[in-house]
PDB file of N, CA, C and O in Angstrom:
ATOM      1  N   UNK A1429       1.564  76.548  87.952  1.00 64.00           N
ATOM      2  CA  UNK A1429       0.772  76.905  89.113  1.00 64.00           C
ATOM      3  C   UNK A1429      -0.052  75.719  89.571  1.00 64.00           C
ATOM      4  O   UNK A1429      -0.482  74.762  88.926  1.00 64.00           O
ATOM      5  N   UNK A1430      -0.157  76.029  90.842  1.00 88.00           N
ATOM      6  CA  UNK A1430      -1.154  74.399  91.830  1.00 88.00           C
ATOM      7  C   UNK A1430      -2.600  74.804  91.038  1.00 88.00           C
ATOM      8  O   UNK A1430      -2.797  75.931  90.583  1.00 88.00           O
ATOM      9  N   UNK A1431      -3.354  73.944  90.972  1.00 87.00           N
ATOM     10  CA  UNK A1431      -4.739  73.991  90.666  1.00 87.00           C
ATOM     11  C   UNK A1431      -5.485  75.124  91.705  1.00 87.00           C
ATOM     12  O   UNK A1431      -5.887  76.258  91.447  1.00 87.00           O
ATOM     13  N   UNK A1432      -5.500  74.601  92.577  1.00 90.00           N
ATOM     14  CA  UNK A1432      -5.900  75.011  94.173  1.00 90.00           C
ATOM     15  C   UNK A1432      -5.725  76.583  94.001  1.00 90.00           C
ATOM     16  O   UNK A1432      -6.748  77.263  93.920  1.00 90.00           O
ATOM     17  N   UNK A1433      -4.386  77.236  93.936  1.00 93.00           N
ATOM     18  CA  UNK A1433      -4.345  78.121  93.769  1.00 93.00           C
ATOM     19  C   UNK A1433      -4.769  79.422  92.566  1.00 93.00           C
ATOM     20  O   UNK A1433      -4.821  80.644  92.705  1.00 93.00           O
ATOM     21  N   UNK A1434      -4.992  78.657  91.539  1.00 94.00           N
ATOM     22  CA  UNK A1434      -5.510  78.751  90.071  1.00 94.00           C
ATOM     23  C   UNK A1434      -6.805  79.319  90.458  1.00 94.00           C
ATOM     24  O   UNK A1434      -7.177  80.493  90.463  1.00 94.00           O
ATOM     25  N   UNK A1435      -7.511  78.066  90.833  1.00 95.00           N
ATOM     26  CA  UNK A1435      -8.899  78.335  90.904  1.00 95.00           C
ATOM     27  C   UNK A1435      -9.441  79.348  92.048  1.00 95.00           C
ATOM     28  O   UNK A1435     -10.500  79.970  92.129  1.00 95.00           O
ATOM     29  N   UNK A1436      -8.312  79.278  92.903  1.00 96.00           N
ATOM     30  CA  UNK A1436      -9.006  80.582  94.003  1.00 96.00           C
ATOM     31  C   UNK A1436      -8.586  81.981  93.018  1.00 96.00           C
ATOM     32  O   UNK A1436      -9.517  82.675  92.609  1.00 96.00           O
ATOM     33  N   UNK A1437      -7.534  82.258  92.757  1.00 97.00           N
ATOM     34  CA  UNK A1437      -7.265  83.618  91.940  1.00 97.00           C
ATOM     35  C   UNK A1437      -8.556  83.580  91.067  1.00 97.00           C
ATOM     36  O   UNK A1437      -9.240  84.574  91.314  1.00 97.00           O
ATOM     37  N   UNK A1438      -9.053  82.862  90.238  1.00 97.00           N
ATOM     38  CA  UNK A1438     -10.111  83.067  89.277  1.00 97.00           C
ATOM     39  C   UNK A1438     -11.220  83.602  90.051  1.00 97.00           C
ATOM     40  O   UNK A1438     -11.694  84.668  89.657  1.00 97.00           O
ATOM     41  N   UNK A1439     -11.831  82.924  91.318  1.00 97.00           N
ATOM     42  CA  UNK A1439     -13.220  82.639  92.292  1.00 97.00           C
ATOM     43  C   UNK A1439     -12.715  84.226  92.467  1.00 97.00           C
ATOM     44  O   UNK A1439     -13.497  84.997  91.909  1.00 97.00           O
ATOM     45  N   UNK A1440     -11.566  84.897  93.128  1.00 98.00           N
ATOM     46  CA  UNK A1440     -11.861  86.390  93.579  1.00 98.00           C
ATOM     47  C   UNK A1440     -11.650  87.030  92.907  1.00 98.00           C
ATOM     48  O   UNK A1440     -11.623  88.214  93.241  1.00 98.00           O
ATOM     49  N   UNK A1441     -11.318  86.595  91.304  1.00 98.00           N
ATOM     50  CA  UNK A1441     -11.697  88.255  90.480  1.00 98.00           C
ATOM     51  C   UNK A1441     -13.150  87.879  90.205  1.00 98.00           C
ATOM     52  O   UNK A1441     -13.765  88.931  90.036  1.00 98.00           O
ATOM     53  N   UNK A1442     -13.965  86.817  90.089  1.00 98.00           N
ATOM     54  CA  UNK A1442     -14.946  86.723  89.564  1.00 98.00           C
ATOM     55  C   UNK A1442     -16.066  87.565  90.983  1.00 98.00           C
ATOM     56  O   UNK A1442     -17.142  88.125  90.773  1.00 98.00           O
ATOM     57  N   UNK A1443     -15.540  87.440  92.025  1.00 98.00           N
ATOM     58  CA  UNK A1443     -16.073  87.616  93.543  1.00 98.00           C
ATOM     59  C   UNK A1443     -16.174  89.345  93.165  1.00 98.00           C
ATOM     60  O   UNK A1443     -17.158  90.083  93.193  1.00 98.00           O
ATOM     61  N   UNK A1444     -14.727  89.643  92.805  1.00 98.00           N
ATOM     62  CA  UNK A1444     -14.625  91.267  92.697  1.00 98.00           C
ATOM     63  C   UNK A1444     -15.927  91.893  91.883  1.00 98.00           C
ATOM     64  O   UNK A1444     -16.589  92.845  92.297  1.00 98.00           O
ATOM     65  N   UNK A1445     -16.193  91.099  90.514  1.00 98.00           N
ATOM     66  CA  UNK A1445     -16.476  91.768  89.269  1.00 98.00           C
ATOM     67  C   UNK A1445     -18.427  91.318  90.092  1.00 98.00           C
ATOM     68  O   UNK A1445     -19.261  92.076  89.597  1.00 98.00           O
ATOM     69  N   UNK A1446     -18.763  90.772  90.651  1.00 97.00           N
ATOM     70  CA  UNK A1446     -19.931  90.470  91.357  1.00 97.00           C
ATOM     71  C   UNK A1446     -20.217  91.717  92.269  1.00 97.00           C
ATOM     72  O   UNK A1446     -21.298  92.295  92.157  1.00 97.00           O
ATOM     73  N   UNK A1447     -19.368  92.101  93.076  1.00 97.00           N
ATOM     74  CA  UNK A1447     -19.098  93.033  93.708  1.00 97.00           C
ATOM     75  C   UNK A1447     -19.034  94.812  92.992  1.00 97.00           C
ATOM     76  O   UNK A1447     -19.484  95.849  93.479  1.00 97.00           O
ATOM     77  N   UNK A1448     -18.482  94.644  92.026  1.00 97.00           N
ATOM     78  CA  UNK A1448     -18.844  95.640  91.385  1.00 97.00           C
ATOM     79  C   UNK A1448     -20.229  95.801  90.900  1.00 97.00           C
ATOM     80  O   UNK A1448     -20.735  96.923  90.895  1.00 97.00           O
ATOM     81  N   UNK A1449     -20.920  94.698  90.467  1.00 96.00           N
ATOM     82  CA  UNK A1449     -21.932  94.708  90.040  1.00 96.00           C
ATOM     83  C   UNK A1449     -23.463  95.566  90.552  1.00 96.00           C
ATOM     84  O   UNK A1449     -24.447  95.931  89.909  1.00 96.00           O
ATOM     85  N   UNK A1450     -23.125  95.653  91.884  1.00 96.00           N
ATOM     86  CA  UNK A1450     -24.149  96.019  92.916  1.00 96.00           C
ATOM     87  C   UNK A1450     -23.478  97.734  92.812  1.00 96.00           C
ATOM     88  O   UNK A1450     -24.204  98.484  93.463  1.00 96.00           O
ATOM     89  N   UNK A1451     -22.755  98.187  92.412  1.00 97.00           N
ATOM     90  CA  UNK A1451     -22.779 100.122  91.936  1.00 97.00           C
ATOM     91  C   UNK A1451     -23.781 100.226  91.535  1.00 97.00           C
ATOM     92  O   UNK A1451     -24.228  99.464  90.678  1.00 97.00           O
ATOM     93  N   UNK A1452     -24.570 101.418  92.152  1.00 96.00           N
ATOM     94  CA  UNK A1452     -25.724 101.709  91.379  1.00 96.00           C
ATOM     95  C   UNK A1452     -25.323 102.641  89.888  1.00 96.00           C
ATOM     96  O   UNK A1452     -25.831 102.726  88.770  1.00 96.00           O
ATOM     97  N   UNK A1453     -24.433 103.100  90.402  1.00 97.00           N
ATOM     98  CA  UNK A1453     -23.367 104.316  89.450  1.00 97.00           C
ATOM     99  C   UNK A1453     -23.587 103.965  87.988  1.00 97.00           C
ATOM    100  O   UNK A1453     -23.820 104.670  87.006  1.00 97.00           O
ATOM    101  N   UNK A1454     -23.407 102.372  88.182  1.00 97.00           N
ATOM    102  CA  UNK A1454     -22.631 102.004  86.920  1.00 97.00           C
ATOM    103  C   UNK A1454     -23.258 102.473  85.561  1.00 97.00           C
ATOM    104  O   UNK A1454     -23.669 103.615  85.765  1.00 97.00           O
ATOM    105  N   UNK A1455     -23.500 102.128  84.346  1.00 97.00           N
ATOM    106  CA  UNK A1455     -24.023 103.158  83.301  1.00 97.00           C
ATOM    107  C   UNK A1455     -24.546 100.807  82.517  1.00 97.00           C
ATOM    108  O   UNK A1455     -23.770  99.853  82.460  1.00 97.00           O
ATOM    109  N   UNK A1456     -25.541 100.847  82.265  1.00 97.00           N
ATOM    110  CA  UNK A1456     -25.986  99.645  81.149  1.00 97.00           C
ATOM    111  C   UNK A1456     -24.757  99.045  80.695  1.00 97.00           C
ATOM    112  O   UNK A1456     -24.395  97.902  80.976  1.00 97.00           O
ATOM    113  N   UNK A1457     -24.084  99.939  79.922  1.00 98.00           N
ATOM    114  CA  UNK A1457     -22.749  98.803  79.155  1.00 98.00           C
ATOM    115  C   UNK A1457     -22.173  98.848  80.247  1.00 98.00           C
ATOM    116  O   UNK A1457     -22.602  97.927  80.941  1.00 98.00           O
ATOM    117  N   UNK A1458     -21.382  99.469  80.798  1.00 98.00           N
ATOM    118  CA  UNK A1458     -20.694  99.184  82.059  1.00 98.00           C
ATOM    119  C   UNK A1458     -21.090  97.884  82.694  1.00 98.00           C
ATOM    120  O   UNK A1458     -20.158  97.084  82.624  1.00 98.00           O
ATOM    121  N   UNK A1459     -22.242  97.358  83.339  1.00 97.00           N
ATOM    122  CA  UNK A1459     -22.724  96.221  83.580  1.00 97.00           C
ATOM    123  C   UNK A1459     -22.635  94.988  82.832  1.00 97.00           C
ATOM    124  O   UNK A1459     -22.380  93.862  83.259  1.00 97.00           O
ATOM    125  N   UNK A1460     -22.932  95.441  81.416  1.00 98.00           N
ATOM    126  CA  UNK A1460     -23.218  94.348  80.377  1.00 98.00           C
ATOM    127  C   UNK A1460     -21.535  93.624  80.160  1.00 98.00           C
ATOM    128  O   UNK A1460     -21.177  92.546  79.685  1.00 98.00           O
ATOM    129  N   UNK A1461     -20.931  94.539  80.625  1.00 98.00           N
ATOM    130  CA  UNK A1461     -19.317  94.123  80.282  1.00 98.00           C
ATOM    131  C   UNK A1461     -19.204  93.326  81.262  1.00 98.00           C
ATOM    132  O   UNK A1461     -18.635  92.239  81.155  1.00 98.00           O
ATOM    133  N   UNK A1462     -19.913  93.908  82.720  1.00 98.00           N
ATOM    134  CA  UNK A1462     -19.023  93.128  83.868  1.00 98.00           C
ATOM    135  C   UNK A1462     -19.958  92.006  83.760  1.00 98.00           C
ATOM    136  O   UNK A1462     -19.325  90.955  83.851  1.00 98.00           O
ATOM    137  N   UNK A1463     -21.074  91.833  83.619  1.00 98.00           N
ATOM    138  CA  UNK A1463     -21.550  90.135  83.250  1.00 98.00           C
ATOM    139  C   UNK A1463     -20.536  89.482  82.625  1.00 98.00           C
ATOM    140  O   UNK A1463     -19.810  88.650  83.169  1.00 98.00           O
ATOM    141  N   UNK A1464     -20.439  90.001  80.984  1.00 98.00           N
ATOM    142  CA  UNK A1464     -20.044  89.472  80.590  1.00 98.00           C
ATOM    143  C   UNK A1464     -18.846  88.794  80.577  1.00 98.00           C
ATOM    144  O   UNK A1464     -18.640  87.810  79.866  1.00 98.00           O
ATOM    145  N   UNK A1465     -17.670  89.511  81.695  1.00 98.00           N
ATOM    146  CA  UNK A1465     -16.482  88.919  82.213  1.00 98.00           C
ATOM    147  C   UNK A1465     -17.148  88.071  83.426  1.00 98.00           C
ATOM    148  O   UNK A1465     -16.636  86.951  83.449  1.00 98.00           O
ATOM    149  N   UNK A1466     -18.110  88.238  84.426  1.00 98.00           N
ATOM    150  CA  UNK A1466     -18.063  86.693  84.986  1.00 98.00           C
ATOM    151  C   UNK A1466     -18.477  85.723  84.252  1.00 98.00           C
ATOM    152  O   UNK A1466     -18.101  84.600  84.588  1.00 98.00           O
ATOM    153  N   UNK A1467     -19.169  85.824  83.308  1.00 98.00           N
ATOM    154  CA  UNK A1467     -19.609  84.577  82.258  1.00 98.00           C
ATOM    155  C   UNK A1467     -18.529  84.158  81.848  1.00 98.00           C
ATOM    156  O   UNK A1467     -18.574  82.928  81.853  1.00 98.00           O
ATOM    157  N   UNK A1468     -17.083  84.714  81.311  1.00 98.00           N
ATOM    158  CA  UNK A1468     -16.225  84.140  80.555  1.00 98.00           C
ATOM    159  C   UNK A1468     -15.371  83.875  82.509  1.00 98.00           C
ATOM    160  O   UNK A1468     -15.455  82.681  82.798  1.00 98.00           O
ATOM    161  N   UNK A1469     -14.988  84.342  83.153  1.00 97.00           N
ATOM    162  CA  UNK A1469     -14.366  83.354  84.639  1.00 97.00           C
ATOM    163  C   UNK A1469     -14.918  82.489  84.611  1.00 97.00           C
ATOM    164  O   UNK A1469     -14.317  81.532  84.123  1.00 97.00           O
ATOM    165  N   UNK A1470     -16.696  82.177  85.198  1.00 97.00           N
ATOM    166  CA  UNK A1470     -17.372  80.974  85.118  1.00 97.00           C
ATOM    167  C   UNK A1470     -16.776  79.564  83.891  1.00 97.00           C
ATOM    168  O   UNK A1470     -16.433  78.387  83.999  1.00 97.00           O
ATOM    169  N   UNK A1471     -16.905  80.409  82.964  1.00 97.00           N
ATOM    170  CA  UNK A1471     -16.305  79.449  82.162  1.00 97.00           C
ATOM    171  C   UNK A1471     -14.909  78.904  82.298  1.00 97.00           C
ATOM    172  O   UNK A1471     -14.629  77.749  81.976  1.00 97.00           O
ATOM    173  N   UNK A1472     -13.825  79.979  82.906  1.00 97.00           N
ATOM    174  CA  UNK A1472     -12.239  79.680  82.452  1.00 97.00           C
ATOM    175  C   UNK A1472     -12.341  78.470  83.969  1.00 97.00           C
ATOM    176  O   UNK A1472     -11.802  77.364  83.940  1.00 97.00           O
ATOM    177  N   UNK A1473     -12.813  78.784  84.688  1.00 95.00           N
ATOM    178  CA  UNK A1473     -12.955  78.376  86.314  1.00 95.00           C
ATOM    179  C   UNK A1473     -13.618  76.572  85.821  1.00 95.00           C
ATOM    180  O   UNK A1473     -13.136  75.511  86.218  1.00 95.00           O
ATOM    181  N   UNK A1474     -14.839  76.748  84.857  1.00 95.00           N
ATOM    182  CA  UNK A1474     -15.053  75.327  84.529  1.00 95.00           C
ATOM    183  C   UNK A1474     -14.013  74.523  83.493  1.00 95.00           C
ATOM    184  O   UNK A1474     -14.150  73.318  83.282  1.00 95.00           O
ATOM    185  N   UNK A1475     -12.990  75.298  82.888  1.00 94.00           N
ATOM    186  CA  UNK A1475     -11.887  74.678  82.118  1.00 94.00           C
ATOM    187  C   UNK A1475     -11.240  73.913  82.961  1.00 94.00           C
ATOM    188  O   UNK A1475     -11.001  72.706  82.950  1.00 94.00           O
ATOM    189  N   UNK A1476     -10.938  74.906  83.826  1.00 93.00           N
ATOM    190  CA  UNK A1476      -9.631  74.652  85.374  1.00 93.00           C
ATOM    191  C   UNK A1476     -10.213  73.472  85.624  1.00 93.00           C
ATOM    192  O   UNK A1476      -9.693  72.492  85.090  1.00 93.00           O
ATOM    193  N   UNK A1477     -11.251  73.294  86.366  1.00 92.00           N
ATOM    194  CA  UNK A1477     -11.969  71.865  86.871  1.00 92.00           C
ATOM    195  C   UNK A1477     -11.846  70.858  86.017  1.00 92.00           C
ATOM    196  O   UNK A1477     -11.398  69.832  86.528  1.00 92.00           O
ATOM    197  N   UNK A1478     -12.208  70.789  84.375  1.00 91.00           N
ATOM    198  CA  UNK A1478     -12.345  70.014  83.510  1.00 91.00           C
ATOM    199  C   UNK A1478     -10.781  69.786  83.718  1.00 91.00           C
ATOM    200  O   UNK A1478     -10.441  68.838  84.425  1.00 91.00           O
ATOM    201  N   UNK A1479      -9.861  70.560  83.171  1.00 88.00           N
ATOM    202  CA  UNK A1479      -8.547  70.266  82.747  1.00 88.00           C
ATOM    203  C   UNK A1479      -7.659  69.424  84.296  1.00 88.00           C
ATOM    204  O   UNK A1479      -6.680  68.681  84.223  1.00 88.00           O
ATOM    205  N   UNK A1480      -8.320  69.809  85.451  1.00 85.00           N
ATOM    206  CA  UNK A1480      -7.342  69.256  86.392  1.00 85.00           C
ATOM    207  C   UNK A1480      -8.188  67.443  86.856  1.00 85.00           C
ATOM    208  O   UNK A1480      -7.514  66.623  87.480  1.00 85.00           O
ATOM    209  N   UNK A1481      -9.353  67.184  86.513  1.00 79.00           N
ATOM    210  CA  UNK A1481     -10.220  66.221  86.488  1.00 79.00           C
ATOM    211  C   UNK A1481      -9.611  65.226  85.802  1.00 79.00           C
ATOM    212  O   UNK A1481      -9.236  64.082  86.060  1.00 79.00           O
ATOM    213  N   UNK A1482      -9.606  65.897  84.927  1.00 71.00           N
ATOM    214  CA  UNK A1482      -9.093  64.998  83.418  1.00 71.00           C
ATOM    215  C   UNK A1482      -7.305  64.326  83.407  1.00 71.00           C
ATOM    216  O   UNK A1482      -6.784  63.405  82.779  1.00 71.00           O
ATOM    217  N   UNK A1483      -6.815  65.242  84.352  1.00 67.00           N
ATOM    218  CA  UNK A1483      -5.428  64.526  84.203  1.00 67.00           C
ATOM    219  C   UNK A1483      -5.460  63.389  84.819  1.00 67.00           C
ATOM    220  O   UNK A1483      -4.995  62.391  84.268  1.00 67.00           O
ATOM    221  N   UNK A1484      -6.189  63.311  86.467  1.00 59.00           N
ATOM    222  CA  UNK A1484      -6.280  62.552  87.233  1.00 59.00           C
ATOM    223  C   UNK A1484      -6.779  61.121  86.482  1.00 59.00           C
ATOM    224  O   UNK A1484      -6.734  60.102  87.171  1.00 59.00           O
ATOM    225  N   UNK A1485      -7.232  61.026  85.147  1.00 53.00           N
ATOM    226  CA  UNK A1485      -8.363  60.198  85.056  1.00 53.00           C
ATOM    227  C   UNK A1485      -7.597  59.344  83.809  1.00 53.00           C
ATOM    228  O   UNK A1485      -7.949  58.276  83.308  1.00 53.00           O
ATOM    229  N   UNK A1486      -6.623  60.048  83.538  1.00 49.00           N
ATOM    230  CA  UNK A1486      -5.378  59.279  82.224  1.00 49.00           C
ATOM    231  C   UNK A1486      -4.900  58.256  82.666  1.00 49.00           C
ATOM    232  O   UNK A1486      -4.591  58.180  83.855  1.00 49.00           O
ATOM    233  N   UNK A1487      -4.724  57.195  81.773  1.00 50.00           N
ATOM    234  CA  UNK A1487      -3.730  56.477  82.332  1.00 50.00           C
ATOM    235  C   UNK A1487      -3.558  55.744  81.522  1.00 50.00           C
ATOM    236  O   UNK A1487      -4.498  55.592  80.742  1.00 50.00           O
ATOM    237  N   UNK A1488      -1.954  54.709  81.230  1.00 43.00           N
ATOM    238  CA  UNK A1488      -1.191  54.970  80.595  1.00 43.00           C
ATOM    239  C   UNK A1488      -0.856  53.611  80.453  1.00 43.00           C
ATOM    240  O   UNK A1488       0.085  53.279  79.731  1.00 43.00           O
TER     241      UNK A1488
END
Protein backbone atom coordinates (compact mmCIF):
# COMPACT_ATOMS: atom_id res chain seq x y z
CA UNK A 1 0.00 0.00 0.00
CA UNK A 2 1.07 3.93 -0.91
CA UNK A 3 1.93 5.66 2.35
CA UNK A 4 -0.52 8.45 1.41
CA UNK A 5 -3.14 6.13 1.39
CA UNK A 6 -2.10 4.21 4.65
CA UNK A 7 -2.09 7.16 6.57
CA UNK A 8 -5.47 8.58 5.44
CA UNK A 9 -7.30 5.04 6.24
CA UNK A 10 -5.65 5.32 9.81
CA UNK A 11 -6.58 9.56 10.20
CA UNK A 12 -10.52 8.29 9.49
CA UNK A 13 -10.85 5.49 11.76
CA UNK A 14 -9.08 7.53 14.30
CA UNK A 15 -11.62 10.66 13.02
CA UNK A 16 -14.53 7.94 13.49
CA UNK A 17 -13.50 6.70 17.07
CA UNK A 18 -13.25 10.82 18.03
CA UNK A 19 -16.57 11.01 16.74
CA UNK A 20 -17.91 8.43 18.69
CA UNK A 21 -16.49 9.88 21.53
CA UNK A 22 -18.93 12.86 21.84
CA UNK A 23 -22.19 9.95 22.59
CA UNK A 24 -23.39 11.01 25.58
CA UNK A 25 -24.89 7.29 25.72
CA UNK A 26 -21.70 5.86 26.02
CA UNK A 27 -21.17 3.98 29.56
CA UNK A 28 -17.08 4.98 31.31
CA UNK A 29 -15.44 1.77 29.84
CA UNK A 30 -17.04 2.23 26.67
CA UNK A 31 -15.04 5.57 26.43
CA UNK A 32 -11.96 4.36 28.18
CA UNK A 33 -11.71 1.78 25.25
CA UNK A 34 -12.38 4.32 22.60
CA UNK A 35 -9.42 6.56 24.00
CA UNK A 36 -7.66 3.99 24.28
CA UNK A 37 -7.86 2.89 20.48
CA UNK A 38 -7.07 6.54 19.36
CA UNK A 39 -3.98 6.42 21.54
CA UNK A 40 -2.83 3.17 19.91
CA UNK A 41 -3.90 4.94 15.85
CA UNK A 42 -1.97 8.04 17.12
CA UNK A 43 0.69 5.84 17.66
CA UNK A 44 0.37 3.26 14.51
CA UNK A 45 -0.14 6.76 12.36
CA UNK A 46 3.37 7.95 14.12
CA UNK A 47 5.02 4.44 13.01
CA UNK A 48 3.63 5.14 9.37
CA UNK A 49 5.48 8.61 9.42
CA UNK A 50 8.61 7.20 11.18
CA UNK A 51 8.72 4.08 8.87
CA UNK A 52 8.05 6.06 5.50
CA UNK A 53 10.73 9.03 6.72
CA UNK A 54 13.17 6.62 7.36
CA UNK A 55 13.26 4.87 4.02
CA UNK A 56 13.72 8.12 2.27
CA UNK A 57 16.78 8.81 4.46
CA UNK A 58 18.85 5.22 3.66
CA UNK A 59 21.33 5.12 1.55
CA UNK A 60 23.45 2.76 0.26
Amino acid sequence: MEYQHVKQKLEERKKDLVSKMQNPDLTIEEKENIEKSIKNYEYIIELTDMNHHERGSIKY
